[in-house]
Each structure stands twice: as structure tokens, then as C-alpha cells.
Tab-separated table of C-alpha atoms in Angstrom:
chain	number	residue	atom	x	y	z
A	562	MET	CA	11.528	11.230	-1.510
A	563	LEU	CA	15.081	11.913	-0.094
A	564	LEU	CA	17.433	9.158	-1.313
A	565	SER	CA	20.957	10.064	-1.820
A	566	PRO	CA	22.756	7.227	-3.933
A	567	ALA	CA	25.711	9.291	-3.936
A	568	ASP	CA	28.111	7.367	-1.706
A	569	VAL	CA	27.925	4.440	-3.813
A	570	ASN	CA	29.002	5.958	-7.164
A	571	PRO	CA	31.695	8.468	-6.580
A	572	PRO	CA	32.583	10.477	-9.827
A	573	THR	CA	36.088	8.982	-9.907
A	574	GLU	CA	38.004	7.672	-12.812
A	575	GLU	CA	37.089	4.049	-13.856
A	576	ARG	CA	39.025	1.513	-12.114
A	577	SER	CA	39.036	-2.434	-12.616
A	578	ILE	CA	37.406	-4.179	-10.135
A	579	ARG	CA	37.502	-8.032	-9.418
A	580	ILE	CA	34.265	-10.406	-8.843
A	581	SER	CA	35.481	-10.676	-5.223
A	582	GLU	CA	35.207	-7.000	-4.875
A	583	LEU	CA	32.130	-6.872	-6.444
A	584	ALA	CA	30.700	-8.900	-4.055
A	585	ASP	CA	32.355	-6.974	-1.243
A	586	VAL	CA	30.828	-3.616	-2.077
A	587	THR	CA	27.388	-5.168	-2.729
A	588	GLY	CA	26.960	-7.527	-0.260
A	589	ILE	CA	25.836	-9.986	-2.984
A	590	PRO	CA	27.614	-13.289	-2.821
A	591	VAL	CA	29.966	-14.460	-5.543
A	592	ALA	CA	27.840	-17.464	-6.355
A	593	THR	CA	24.814	-15.131	-6.751
A	594	ILE	CA	26.682	-12.602	-8.925
A	595	LYS	CA	27.676	-15.521	-11.453
A	596	TYR	CA	24.365	-16.466	-11.542
A	597	TYR	CA	23.182	-13.401	-12.387
A	598	LEU	CA	25.892	-13.164	-15.153
A	599	ARG	CA	24.631	-16.448	-16.366
A	600	GLU	CA	21.169	-15.230	-16.702
A	601	GLY	CA	22.289	-12.376	-18.625
A	602	LEU	CA	20.954	-9.885	-16.076
A	603	VAL	CA	24.665	-8.478	-15.585
A	604	PRO	CA	26.946	-7.882	-18.587
A	605	ARG	CA	30.288	-9.799	-18.625
A	606	GLY	CA	33.205	-8.158	-17.477
A	607	ARG	CA	36.293	-7.706	-19.469
A	608	PRO	CA	38.515	-11.137	-19.856
A	609	THR	CA	41.750	-10.576	-18.306
A	610	ALA	CA	42.843	-14.273	-18.646
A	611	PRO	CA	40.901	-17.512	-18.857
A	612	ASN	CA	38.278	-17.538	-16.136
A	613	HIS	CA	38.977	-14.015	-15.104
A	614	ALA	CA	37.480	-10.741	-16.019
A	615	ASP	CA	37.620	-7.111	-14.422
A	616	TYR	CA	34.366	-5.539	-13.918
A	617	ASP	CA	33.709	-1.468	-13.255
A	618	THR	CA	31.051	0.650	-11.433
A	619	SER	CA	28.693	0.080	-14.268
A	620	HIS	CA	28.494	-3.715	-12.700
A	621	VAL	CA	28.222	-2.617	-9.152
A	622	GLN	CA	25.080	-0.200	-10.316
A	623	ARG	CA	23.550	-2.887	-12.131
A	624	LEU	CA	23.853	-5.340	-9.209
A	625	ARG	CA	22.383	-2.654	-6.938
A	626	VAL	CA	19.343	-2.354	-9.292
A	627	VAL	CA	18.946	-6.387	-9.752
A	628	ARG	CA	19.267	-6.592	-5.870
A	629	VAL	CA	16.424	-3.838	-5.327
A	630	LEU	CA	14.205	-5.632	-8.386
A	631	ARG	CA	14.404	-9.033	-6.270
A	632	GLU	CA	14.630	-8.092	-2.481
A	633	VAL	CA	12.360	-4.922	-2.531
A	634	GLY	CA	10.194	-6.021	-5.814
A	635	GLY	CA	10.048	-8.961	-4.842
A	636	LEU	CA	10.453	-9.898	-8.876
A	637	SER	CA	11.275	-13.038	-10.482
A	638	ILE	CA	14.257	-13.381	-12.733
A	639	GLU	CA	11.945	-13.371	-15.687
A	640	THR	CA	10.283	-9.998	-15.014
A	641	ILE	CA	13.802	-8.432	-13.745
A	642	ARG	CA	15.125	-9.683	-17.510
A	643	GLN	CA	12.422	-7.646	-19.037
A	644	VAL	CA	13.294	-4.139	-16.800
A	645	ILE	CA	16.937	-4.682	-17.579
A	646	ALA	CA	16.200	-5.182	-21.220
A	647	VAL	CA	14.334	-1.798	-21.434
A	648	ILE	CA	17.053	-0.173	-19.323
A	649	ASP	CA	19.560	-1.451	-21.786
A	650	ASP	CA	17.992	-0.466	-25.034
A	651	PRO	CA	19.185	3.306	-25.903
A	652	GLU	CA	15.916	3.752	-28.194
A	653	ARG	CA	13.853	3.818	-25.195
A	654	PRO	CA	13.585	7.188	-23.485
A	655	LEU	CA	13.939	7.300	-19.681
A	656	HIS	CA	10.096	7.657	-19.134
A	657	ASP	CA	9.876	4.120	-20.639
A	658	VAL	CA	12.217	2.770	-18.442
A	659	LEU	CA	10.156	4.261	-15.433
A	660	GLY	CA	7.028	3.047	-16.835
A	661	ALA	CA	8.881	-0.484	-16.922
A	662	ALA	CA	9.730	-0.573	-13.604
A	663	HIS	CA	6.383	0.703	-12.167
A	664	ARG	CA	4.445	-1.882	-14.290
A	665	ALA	CA	6.807	-4.598	-12.969
A	666	ILE	CA	6.039	-3.703	-9.320
A	667	SER	CA	2.283	-2.952	-9.582
A	668	PRO	CA	-0.156	-5.430	-8.490
A	669	SER	CA	-1.342	-7.397	-11.067
A	670	SER	CA	-4.754	-6.836	-12.303
A	671	SER	CA	-7.519	-9.382	-11.619
A	672	PRO	CA	-7.625	-11.665	-14.693
A	673	VAL	CA	-11.394	-11.089	-15.032
A	674	ALA	CA	-12.038	-8.599	-17.773
A	675	ALA	CA	-11.820	-4.885	-16.794
A	676	PRO	CA	-15.110	-3.425	-15.640
A	677	ASP	CA	-16.127	-1.187	-18.626
A	678	ARG	CA	-18.198	1.354	-16.614
A	679	GLU	CA	-15.572	1.759	-13.827
A	680	MET	CA	-12.838	2.129	-16.488
A	681	ALA	CA	-14.555	5.179	-18.405
A	682	GLU	CA	-15.558	6.322	-14.923
A	683	VAL	CA	-11.634	6.348	-14.034
A	684	ASP	CA	-10.615	7.866	-17.337
A	685	ARG	CA	-13.157	10.651	-16.892
A	686	LEU	CA	-11.446	11.389	-13.608
A	687	LEU	CA	-7.679	11.291	-14.810
A	688	GLY	CA	-9.044	13.761	-17.368
A	689	ARG	CA	-10.372	16.521	-14.946
A	690	LEU	CA	-7.140	16.061	-12.914
A	691	GLY	CA	-5.140	16.766	-16.085
A	692	TRP	CA	-3.063	14.143	-15.510
A	693	ASP	CA	-1.178	12.831	-18.827
A	694	VAL	CA	-0.800	8.853	-18.286
A	695	ASP	CA	-0.452	6.209	-20.455
A	696	PRO	CA	-3.923	4.672	-21.624
A	697	ASN	CA	-2.997	1.240	-20.867
A	698	ALA	CA	-1.375	1.906	-17.643
A	699	PRO	CA	-2.428	-0.753	-15.116
A	700	ASP	CA	-2.919	1.529	-12.349
A	701	ARG	CA	-6.216	2.764	-14.150
A	702	ARG	CA	-7.488	-0.833	-13.912
A	703	GLU	CA	-6.432	-0.563	-10.098
A	704	LEU	CA	-8.682	2.407	-9.350
A	705	ALA	CA	-11.637	0.668	-11.691
A	706	ASP	CA	-11.071	-2.115	-9.363
A	707	ALA	CA	-11.531	-0.288	-6.005
A	708	LEU	CA	-14.915	1.279	-7.558
A	709	VAL	CA	-16.231	-2.286	-8.180
A	710	ALA	CA	-15.155	-3.540	-4.728
A	711	LEU	CA	-16.646	-0.706	-3.106
A	712	ARG	CA	-19.906	-1.026	-5.004
A	713	SER	CA	-20.412	-4.842	-4.417
A	714	LEU	CA	-19.940	-3.939	-0.761
A	715	GLY	CA	-23.014	-1.656	-1.287
A	716	HIS	CA	-21.260	1.638	-1.157
A	717	ASP	CA	-22.994	4.143	-3.471
A	718	VAL	CA	-19.449	5.896	-4.371
A	719	THR	CA	-17.986	7.680	-7.675
A	720	ALA	CA	-14.412	8.229	-8.870
A	721	ASP	CA	-14.730	11.985	-7.309
A	722	SER	CA	-14.139	10.004	-3.771
A	723	PHE	CA	-10.756	9.542	-5.218
A	724	VAL	CA	-9.909	13.276	-5.884
A	725	PRO	CA	-8.630	14.111	-2.094
A	726	TYR	CA	-6.502	11.431	-2.329
A	727	ALA	CA	-5.085	12.305	-5.515
A	728	ARG	CA	-4.851	15.801	-4.762
A	729	ALA	CA	-2.624	14.693	-1.547
A	730	VAL	CA	0.012	12.832	-3.379
A	731	GLU	CA	0.189	14.649	-6.376
A	732	PRO	CA	2.748	17.042	-4.931
A	733	ILE	CA	4.610	14.327	-3.621
A	734	ALA	CA	4.771	12.568	-6.828
A	735	ALA	CA	6.016	15.997	-8.257
A	736	ASP	CA	8.967	16.246	-5.705
A	737	GLU	CA	9.749	12.286	-6.622
A	738	VAL	CA	9.885	12.872	-10.083
A	739	ALA	CA	12.018	15.997	-9.889
A	740	GLY	CA	14.355	13.866	-7.356
A	741	LEU	CA	15.047	11.192	-10.125
A	742	PRO	CA	18.747	10.777	-10.818
A	743	ALA	CA	19.358	11.218	-14.420
A	744	ALA	CA	23.040	10.183	-15.062
A	745	SER	CA	22.147	6.687	-14.959
A	746	ARG	CA	19.466	4.375	-16.185
A	747	ASP	CA	20.042	1.812	-13.676
A	748	GLU	CA	20.212	4.226	-10.776
A	749	ALA	CA	16.952	5.905	-11.796
A	750	VAL	CA	15.072	2.017	-11.684
A	751	GLU	CA	16.799	1.572	-8.242
A	752	TYR	CA	15.423	5.105	-6.948
A	753	VAL	CA	11.722	4.492	-8.499
A	754	VAL	CA	11.491	0.992	-7.078
A	755	VAL	CA	12.957	1.815	-3.436
A	756	GLY	CA	10.785	4.827	-3.898
A	757	THR	CA	7.732	3.534	-4.307
A	758	VAL	CA	7.731	0.035	-2.550
A	759	VAL	CA	9.748	1.228	0.623
A	760	TYR	CA	7.738	4.702	0.820
A	761	GLY	CA	4.794	3.249	-0.232
A	762	ALA	CA	4.746	0.905	2.907
A	763	ALA	CA	5.658	4.005	5.109
A	764	LEU	CA	2.932	6.193	3.396
A	765	ALA	CA	0.452	3.526	4.307
A	766	ALA	CA	1.820	3.147	7.870
A	767	LEU	CA	1.580	7.060	8.343
A	768	ARG	CA	-1.881	7.193	6.930
A	769	ARG	CA	-3.055	4.558	9.382
A	770	LEU	CA	-1.086	6.404	12.554
A	771	ALA	CA	-2.416	9.641	11.352
A	772	GLN	CA	-6.000	7.987	11.690
A	773	GLU	CA	-5.166	6.756	15.153
A	774	HIS	CA	-4.055	10.341	16.127
A	775	HIS	CA	-7.411	11.955	14.722
A	776	SER	CA	-9.419	9.292	16.446
A	777	ALA	CA	-7.445	9.580	19.827
A	778	ARG	CA	-8.106	13.206	19.481
A	779	ARG	CA	-11.820	12.805	18.936
A	780	ALA	CA	-12.009	10.722	21.879
A	781	ALA	CA	-10.302	13.040	24.301
A	782	ASP	CA	-12.830	15.902	22.684
A	783	ARG	CA	-15.861	13.723	23.708
A	784	ARG	CA	-14.567	12.820	27.193
A	785	SER	CA	-13.852	16.326	27.897
A	786	LEU	CA	-17.466	17.289	26.398
A	787	SER	CA	-19.314	14.786	28.807
B	1197	MET	CA	-13.463	8.918	2.265
B	1198	LEU	CA	-16.956	8.992	0.986
B	1199	LEU	CA	-18.680	5.541	2.204
B	1200	SER	CA	-22.406	5.922	2.377
B	1201	PRO	CA	-23.723	2.861	4.159
B	1202	ALA	CA	-27.085	4.474	4.225
B	1203	ASP	CA	-28.727	2.259	1.828
B	1204	VAL	CA	-28.105	-0.893	3.872
B	1205	ASN	CA	-29.309	0.056	7.122
B	1206	PRO	CA	-32.673	2.190	6.509
B	1207	PRO	CA	-33.785	3.410	10.222
B	1208	THR	CA	-37.037	1.858	10.122
B	1209	GLU	CA	-38.522	-0.365	12.802
B	1210	GLU	CA	-36.945	-3.695	13.853
B	1211	ARG	CA	-38.626	-6.371	11.888
B	1212	SER	CA	-37.895	-10.312	12.074
B	1213	ILE	CA	-35.624	-11.660	9.523
B	1214	ARG	CA	-35.196	-15.078	8.195
B	1215	ILE	CA	-31.907	-16.762	7.576
B	1216	SER	CA	-32.676	-17.190	3.918
B	1217	GLU	CA	-33.733	-13.311	3.703
B	1218	LEU	CA	-30.361	-12.760	5.774
B	1219	ALA	CA	-28.709	-14.368	2.790
B	1220	ASP	CA	-30.337	-12.423	-0.031
B	1221	VAL	CA	-29.734	-9.128	1.672
B	1222	THR	CA	-26.131	-9.896	2.399
B	1223	GLY	CA	-25.394	-11.943	-0.463
B	1224	ILE	CA	-23.880	-14.777	2.111
B	1225	PRO	CA	-24.906	-17.798	1.395
B	1226	VAL	CA	-27.000	-19.635	4.193
B	1227	ALA	CA	-24.365	-22.491	4.703
B	1228	THR	CA	-21.749	-19.550	5.422
B	1229	ILE	CA	-24.236	-18.031	7.701
B	1230	LYS	CA	-24.696	-20.886	9.636
B	1231	TYR	CA	-20.796	-21.435	9.849
B	1232	TYR	CA	-20.398	-17.672	11.291
B	1233	LEU	CA	-23.099	-18.447	13.744
B	1234	ARG	CA	-21.448	-21.738	15.024
B	1235	GLU	CA	-17.957	-20.119	15.197
B	1236	GLY	CA	-19.501	-17.337	17.274
B	1237	LEU	CA	-18.978	-14.561	14.712
B	1238	VAL	CA	-22.504	-13.871	14.504
B	1239	PRO	CA	-24.702	-13.815	17.347
B	1240	ARG	CA	-27.703	-16.492	17.286
B	1241	GLY	CA	-31.108	-15.536	16.451
B	1242	ARG	CA	-34.247	-15.318	18.352
B	1243	PRO	CA	-35.649	-19.158	18.582
B	1244	THR	CA	-39.082	-19.316	17.115
B	1245	ALA	CA	-39.637	-23.064	16.672
B	1246	PRO	CA	-37.110	-26.017	16.994
B	1247	ASN	CA	-34.465	-25.369	14.249
B	1248	HIS	CA	-35.925	-21.935	13.648
B	1249	ALA	CA	-34.747	-18.414	14.496
B	1250	ASP	CA	-35.152	-14.844	13.844
B	1251	TYR	CA	-32.854	-12.396	13.103
B	1252	ASP	CA	-32.742	-8.798	12.875
B	1253	THR	CA	-30.775	-5.589	11.309
B	1254	SER	CA	-28.154	-5.799	13.608
B	1255	HIS	CA	-27.257	-9.285	12.229
B	1256	VAL	CA	-27.110	-7.829	8.729
B	1257	GLN	CA	-24.638	-5.539	9.985
B	1258	ARG	CA	-22.505	-8.076	11.554
B	1259	LEU	CA	-22.357	-10.060	8.498
B	1260	ARG	CA	-21.279	-7.605	6.182
B	1261	VAL	CA	-18.514	-6.632	8.875
B	1262	VAL	CA	-17.443	-10.093	9.171
B	1263	ARG	CA	-17.560	-10.332	5.124
B	1264	VAL	CA	-15.609	-7.095	4.899
B	1265	LEU	CA	-12.884	-8.578	7.363
B	1266	ARG	CA	-12.494	-11.877	5.584
B	1267	GLU	CA	-12.910	-10.483	1.994
B	1268	VAL	CA	-11.294	-7.103	2.029
B	1269	GLY	CA	-9.083	-7.723	5.116
B	1270	GLY	CA	-7.968	-11.185	4.563
B	1271	LEU	CA	-8.419	-12.116	7.688
B	1272	SER	CA	-8.638	-15.533	9.592
B	1273	ILE	CA	-11.741	-16.581	11.351
B	1274	GLU	CA	-9.417	-16.367	14.546
B	1275	THR	CA	-8.149	-12.826	13.829
B	1276	ILE	CA	-11.926	-12.164	13.111
B	1277	ARG	CA	-13.024	-13.558	16.640
B	1278	GLN	CA	-10.539	-10.983	18.028
B	1279	VAL	CA	-11.904	-8.012	16.479
B	1280	ILE	CA	-15.698	-9.338	17.314
B	1281	ALA	CA	-14.808	-9.444	20.661
B	1282	VAL	CA	-13.329	-5.842	21.151
B	1283	ILE	CA	-16.642	-4.439	19.107
B	1284	ASP	CA	-19.032	-6.906	21.689
B	1285	ASP	CA	-17.036	-5.604	24.810
B	1286	PRO	CA	-19.185	-2.291	26.100
B	1287	GLU	CA	-16.480	-1.548	28.011
B	1288	ARG	CA	-14.075	-0.712	25.230
B	1289	PRO	CA	-14.175	2.486	23.795
B	1290	LEU	CA	-14.968	3.330	19.862
B	1291	HIS	CA	-11.251	4.253	19.517
B	1292	ASP	CA	-10.111	0.645	21.083
B	1293	VAL	CA	-12.511	-1.061	18.594
B	1294	LEU	CA	-10.765	1.207	15.767
B	1295	GLY	CA	-7.424	0.144	17.002
B	1296	ALA	CA	-8.141	-3.269	16.922
B	1297	ALA	CA	-9.552	-3.178	13.405
B	1298	HIS	CA	-6.196	-1.370	12.413
B	1299	ARG	CA	-4.214	-3.952	13.993
B	1300	ALA	CA	-6.084	-6.646	12.471
B	1301	ILE	CA	-5.119	-5.174	8.786
B	1302	SER	CA	-1.890	-3.858	9.256
B	1303	PRO	CA	0.996	-5.889	7.763
B	1304	SER	CA	2.318	-8.107	10.460
B	1305	SER	CA	6.056	-7.247	11.740
B	1306	SER	CA	9.037	-8.772	11.078
B	1307	PRO	CA	9.617	-11.378	13.712
B	1308	VAL	CA	13.245	-10.005	14.254
B	1309	ALA	CA	13.710	-7.931	17.317
B	1310	ALA	CA	12.537	-4.272	16.673
B	1311	PRO	CA	15.608	-1.757	15.616
B	1312	ASP	CA	16.124	-0.132	18.637
B	1313	ARG	CA	17.759	3.168	16.717
B	1314	GLU	CA	15.277	3.408	14.107
B	1315	MET	CA	12.442	2.942	16.680
B	1316	ALA	CA	13.792	5.913	18.633
B	1317	GLU	CA	14.009	8.092	15.808
B	1318	VAL	CA	10.499	7.043	14.740
B	1319	ASP	CA	9.143	8.081	18.062
B	1320	ARG	CA	10.754	11.159	18.043
B	1321	LEU	CA	9.448	11.958	14.716
B	1322	LEU	CA	5.936	11.436	15.930
B	1323	GLY	CA	6.804	13.753	18.833
B	1324	ARG	CA	7.596	16.227	16.058
B	1325	LEU	CA	4.331	15.867	14.168
B	1326	GLY	CA	2.422	16.093	17.383
B	1327	TRP	CA	0.595	12.693	16.898
B	1328	ASP	CA	-0.984	10.984	19.735
B	1329	VAL	CA	-0.470	7.341	19.017
B	1330	ASP	CA	-0.190	4.288	20.972
B	1331	PRO	CA	3.277	3.747	21.814
B	1332	ASN	CA	2.565	0.081	21.056
B	1333	ALA	CA	0.935	0.695	17.524
B	1334	PRO	CA	2.588	-1.594	15.094
B	1335	ASP	CA	3.042	1.006	12.451
B	1336	ARG	CA	5.924	2.694	14.161
B	1337	ARG	CA	7.742	-0.763	13.582
B	1338	GLU	CA	6.581	-0.344	9.864
B	1339	LEU	CA	8.303	2.815	9.642
B	1340	ALA	CA	11.289	1.811	11.480
B	1341	ASP	CA	11.507	-1.148	9.042
B	1342	ALA	CA	11.457	1.161	6.350
B	1343	LEU	CA	14.383	2.953	7.521
B	1344	VAL	CA	16.438	0.164	8.059
B	1345	ALA	CA	15.470	-1.301	4.716
B	1346	LEU	CA	16.565	2.038	2.974
B	1347	ARG	CA	20.028	2.078	5.116
B	1348	SER	CA	20.848	-1.443	4.142
B	1349	LEU	CA	20.582	-0.364	0.355
B	1350	GLY	CA	23.071	2.360	1.131
B	1351	HIS	CA	20.381	5.414	1.346
B	1352	ASP	CA	21.681	7.715	3.887
B	1353	VAL	CA	18.300	8.789	5.053
B	1354	THR	CA	16.659	9.841	8.379
B	1355	ALA	CA	13.076	9.630	9.679
B	1356	ASP	CA	12.765	13.473	8.415
B	1357	SER	CA	12.458	12.170	5.072
B	1358	PHE	CA	8.793	10.812	5.926
B	1359	VAL	CA	7.808	14.279	7.168
B	1360	PRO	CA	6.278	15.160	3.478
B	1361	TYR	CA	4.460	11.782	3.290
B	1362	ALA	CA	3.000	12.337	6.607
B	1363	ARG	CA	1.734	16.003	5.904
B	1364	ALA	CA	0.115	14.525	2.784
B	1365	VAL	CA	-1.980	11.879	4.514
B	1366	GLU	CA	-2.620	14.122	7.834
B	1367	PRO	CA	-5.595	16.066	5.946
B	1368	ILE	CA	-7.200	12.737	4.591
B	1369	ALA	CA	-7.202	10.956	7.932
B	1370	ALA	CA	-8.663	13.799	9.710
B	1371	ASP	CA	-11.389	13.556	7.125
B	1372	GLU	CA	-11.596	9.791	7.569
B	1373	VAL	CA	-11.995	9.949	10.997
B	1374	ALA	CA	-14.681	12.678	10.788
B	1375	GLY	CA	-16.975	10.469	8.613
B	1376	LEU	CA	-16.695	7.544	10.770
B	1377	PRO	CA	-20.485	6.501	11.410
B	1378	ALA	CA	-21.085	6.546	15.244
B	1379	ALA	CA	-24.272	4.872	15.584
B	1380	SER	CA	-23.097	1.463	15.366
B	1381	ARG	CA	-19.467	0.190	15.905
B	1382	ASP	CA	-20.210	-3.081	13.421
B	1383	GLU	CA	-20.644	-0.047	10.703
B	1384	ALA	CA	-17.443	1.785	12.109
B	1385	VAL	CA	-15.296	-1.344	11.815
B	1386	GLU	CA	-16.723	-2.081	8.311
B	1387	TYR	CA	-16.110	1.533	7.505
B	1388	VAL	CA	-12.320	1.515	8.710
B	1389	VAL	CA	-11.649	-1.768	7.076
B	1390	VAL	CA	-12.909	-0.856	3.747
B	1391	GLY	CA	-11.270	2.437	4.033
B	1392	THR	CA	-7.912	1.322	5.044
B	1393	VAL	CA	-7.763	-1.421	2.552
B	1394	VAL	CA	-9.586	-0.441	-0.686
B	1395	TYR	CA	-8.431	3.499	-0.435
B	1396	GLY	CA	-5.431	2.240	0.441
B	1397	ALA	CA	-4.867	0.455	-2.531
B	1398	ALA	CA	-6.333	3.507	-4.588
B	1399	LEU	CA	-4.044	5.865	-2.649
B	1400	ALA	CA	-0.732	3.781	-4.167
B	1401	ALA	CA	-2.163	3.522	-7.494
B	1402	LEU	CA	-2.806	7.460	-7.614
B	1403	ARG	CA	0.772	7.784	-6.414
B	1404	ARG	CA	2.201	5.832	-8.910
B	1405	LEU	CA	-0.368	7.609	-11.585
B	1406	ALA	CA	0.925	11.177	-10.684
B	1407	GLN	CA	4.403	9.808	-10.773
B	1408	GLU	CA	3.498	8.737	-14.404
B	1409	HIS	CA	2.015	11.943	-15.180
B	1410	HIS	CA	4.993	14.283	-13.415
B	1411	SER	CA	7.602	11.839	-15.489
B	1412	ALA	CA	5.762	12.535	-18.713
B	1413	ARG	CA	5.858	16.212	-18.230
B	1414	ARG	CA	9.432	16.356	-17.494
B	1415	ALA	CA	9.923	14.070	-20.720
B	1416	ALA	CA	7.871	16.797	-22.650
B	1417	ASP	CA	9.776	19.720	-21.488
B	1418	ARG	CA	12.925	18.071	-22.239
B	1419	ARG	CA	11.878	17.316	-25.742
B	1420	SER	CA	10.605	21.059	-26.075
B	1421	LEU	CA	14.188	22.030	-25.188
B	1422	SER	CA	16.255	20.132	-27.325
């Protein structure tokens, strides 16, 4: 994915920003910024006078990621707090930060116990693909649930039916990870959430459009034969 | 996608089926079948006695597609009625039936007017891809909305950023359309809805898992360098 967050954080020297400027730059109303400050989602500024504080570009980045988690990810304040806690924990590597962002925006699994047989099939599939994925990644469950759904509808399929889909998305995912901004953890989370949600919607739309195109071509071929 | 509906409709001679057998075969309760009959989603059976009718395998297929539209597609009875009307109209080619199924299960667009600039960019993109797609396909709007979302978040992207995603899904879509069951329009709609929704969820999960894999590999590479 080709996001270019460069316009937001020019590598200039740090300067002080007032809360009204924060609102102008991020498009987030002052009242909402104050709410995020109270909720601890955004760190306090440097106090300059009673009831006044100065902020800096790190606050702009943090506000951007909170906005994206809310508006694009559709997350609750509580879930955003959990993601922010991982961002702010210097002991956690960037890979964990991405995992936390992924988990927050992934569809939540059915409360029914995971289907043993299908979970084992998905594990074997990921092994065959050679993918290094956390044994507790919730998307394993997503795949197992898809298999259960197909079988309950009477389709005699195995996890191998996912292989062409896995092969199709792997090069995309490699490019996406290669493009991850490394300088700021807030920026990295913003990139992952926007990329996963917005480009995910685009990917689904493109798949349907490509199906329509191939269906139209098939219909035209049949007309020309008859 | 590798669906095999063969187990449901063995090509044996037609035989009469009672409503209780319909319920057994499809797993749909008799009361629900009667409701679908009253709503006109399933054609009436052949009357054999007062309050009795016989059904056949076409009713089994129809019940399966109604169930899939409801449970997998999450559609209202009214939307299902619209899809069924296209299935049952002999004047409409199979390509239209697929389009109707697609439209029913696609995300519904924002009620705000379509963004002119982004719609034009998406049209040019589809032209460059050489895709033959209905000018009114709602997924054009989906892509335009994704561009608007990216820009409103400050990302300076063009419709070209969708090209790698389009290239990735095109071969999958070609296989999916090639596998479309041609013998029955009900079966074709079931295939499209199950394929789009269930394999769509699997595709999204596989993309996230592939991202995790590449992120893990990147983290391991950096550890081995340090």
C-alpha cells in the first residue's frame, strides 16, 4: 500500500503548539482533544501557565492515530486504550504493536468454542504455507469458522481451498510490511489500521469488480458462440 | 473457489418430496419453509390433497439459496425477494443474476453524493485495467469512497495505489467465475453469495496473517543484524 504520511510530520525542529493549533492541524475539535487527554489516550502537554499547556508534533501523531482507531477502526475508547498501552510500552517490540493493532480491528470470533478439527486443519495449512504466525492469532479462528460455515452449507471443502487466496495476498502483505513507517510507533499503527481497513475494503470491492468483468467476458464469449 | 455442490443434487430422476422431508434435507424447520412459501420466496408445491403438496429437488435448491442469502448474506426478506425475481425471470441472462446477487451483498454506499473527482479516477483505473464493468456497479463507489477516506486522513494517494490489489485478485476472480455452476440459476447464486462472503472473510484473514508472517520475519531479521 502506498501511504505517504510525510506531509504531516516534517522533520523540522520541535516547536510548541497550542491546543487550538492542535485542533486546526488535526481537524479534531478542542473539546474532543480535551476528552482524549482526560481519558489518558493522549499524553498531557507541558504546563506553561495555570490551565495552559504546550504540545508538540508527537501529540499531533497521537491524535491522528486515535482518530484513525475511532473513525476507521470503529474502536471503543477502552480498546483504543489497550492499543495505546502497547505503543507506549518501550519493552514491547514493534511487531507486538502491529499485532495489537491487528487484533483490535479483526472481527471478533464467535463465542462458541473453536472447532477443534478445523483449527487443526488451519494450523497444518499455515505450516504448509511456511507462515510464521502467533499460535493465538485470532485470524486462525476466522479461517476455521469459514471452513465450518462452508461445511454446514454442505460443501465438501478442505483448508486447501484457501491456498490460491493465500498465494494471491502474500506478495501484497510483503509490500505492505516493507512500507511500514519505522520512525514512529504511532505512525506505524496508523499505517496498519488504515491499510488493513481501507485497503481491505478496496480489495473486496476489486475482487467483486474482477468477478463482474470475467462474468461479462464469459457472457460475451457464449453469445459469440451461439 | 472450490465448492462442490454435487452432493446435494444428485442427477437422479425427479421424485416427490413431502414438506417434512424438505425440512430434513435442508435443515430448515417446517414453519420457516411455510413462511418462505407464504412470502413467495419458494414456489408452491404440486397440490395432492387439501392442505398437502408435493415438492421436488428444485425446491431443495431454492430453500438452500434462500438460507444462504439470509444466513450468509444477512439479507432482508425484501432484498431476497428482489434477487429471486431476477433468478426467476427467464429474460434475464445469468450475468444479470450474478450482478443482482453481488449488489444485494455489497456494502451499501454512503448516502452522501458520490465524489465526482474520485469516481472519475476510478473509472480511468478500470479502463486502464481493461475491466468490463457496469457503469453503475456500486463497487466503483466503494473504491471512490476508499480514496476519499485516505485523502481525508492526509494521505496523498491516487487510484493507482489500487493496482497491485487489482492484479492480485484478478486471477482468483477468473477461477471463481470459471467454476460457476451453469446448470441451475439458484445454485449459481448460492455459489456467488457463499464465495463472495465466506471466501471474502477468509481472504481478509489470510491478508492479516500474511502481514503478521512478514512482520515476524522482519523482526527476526533485525534481531539477527543487531
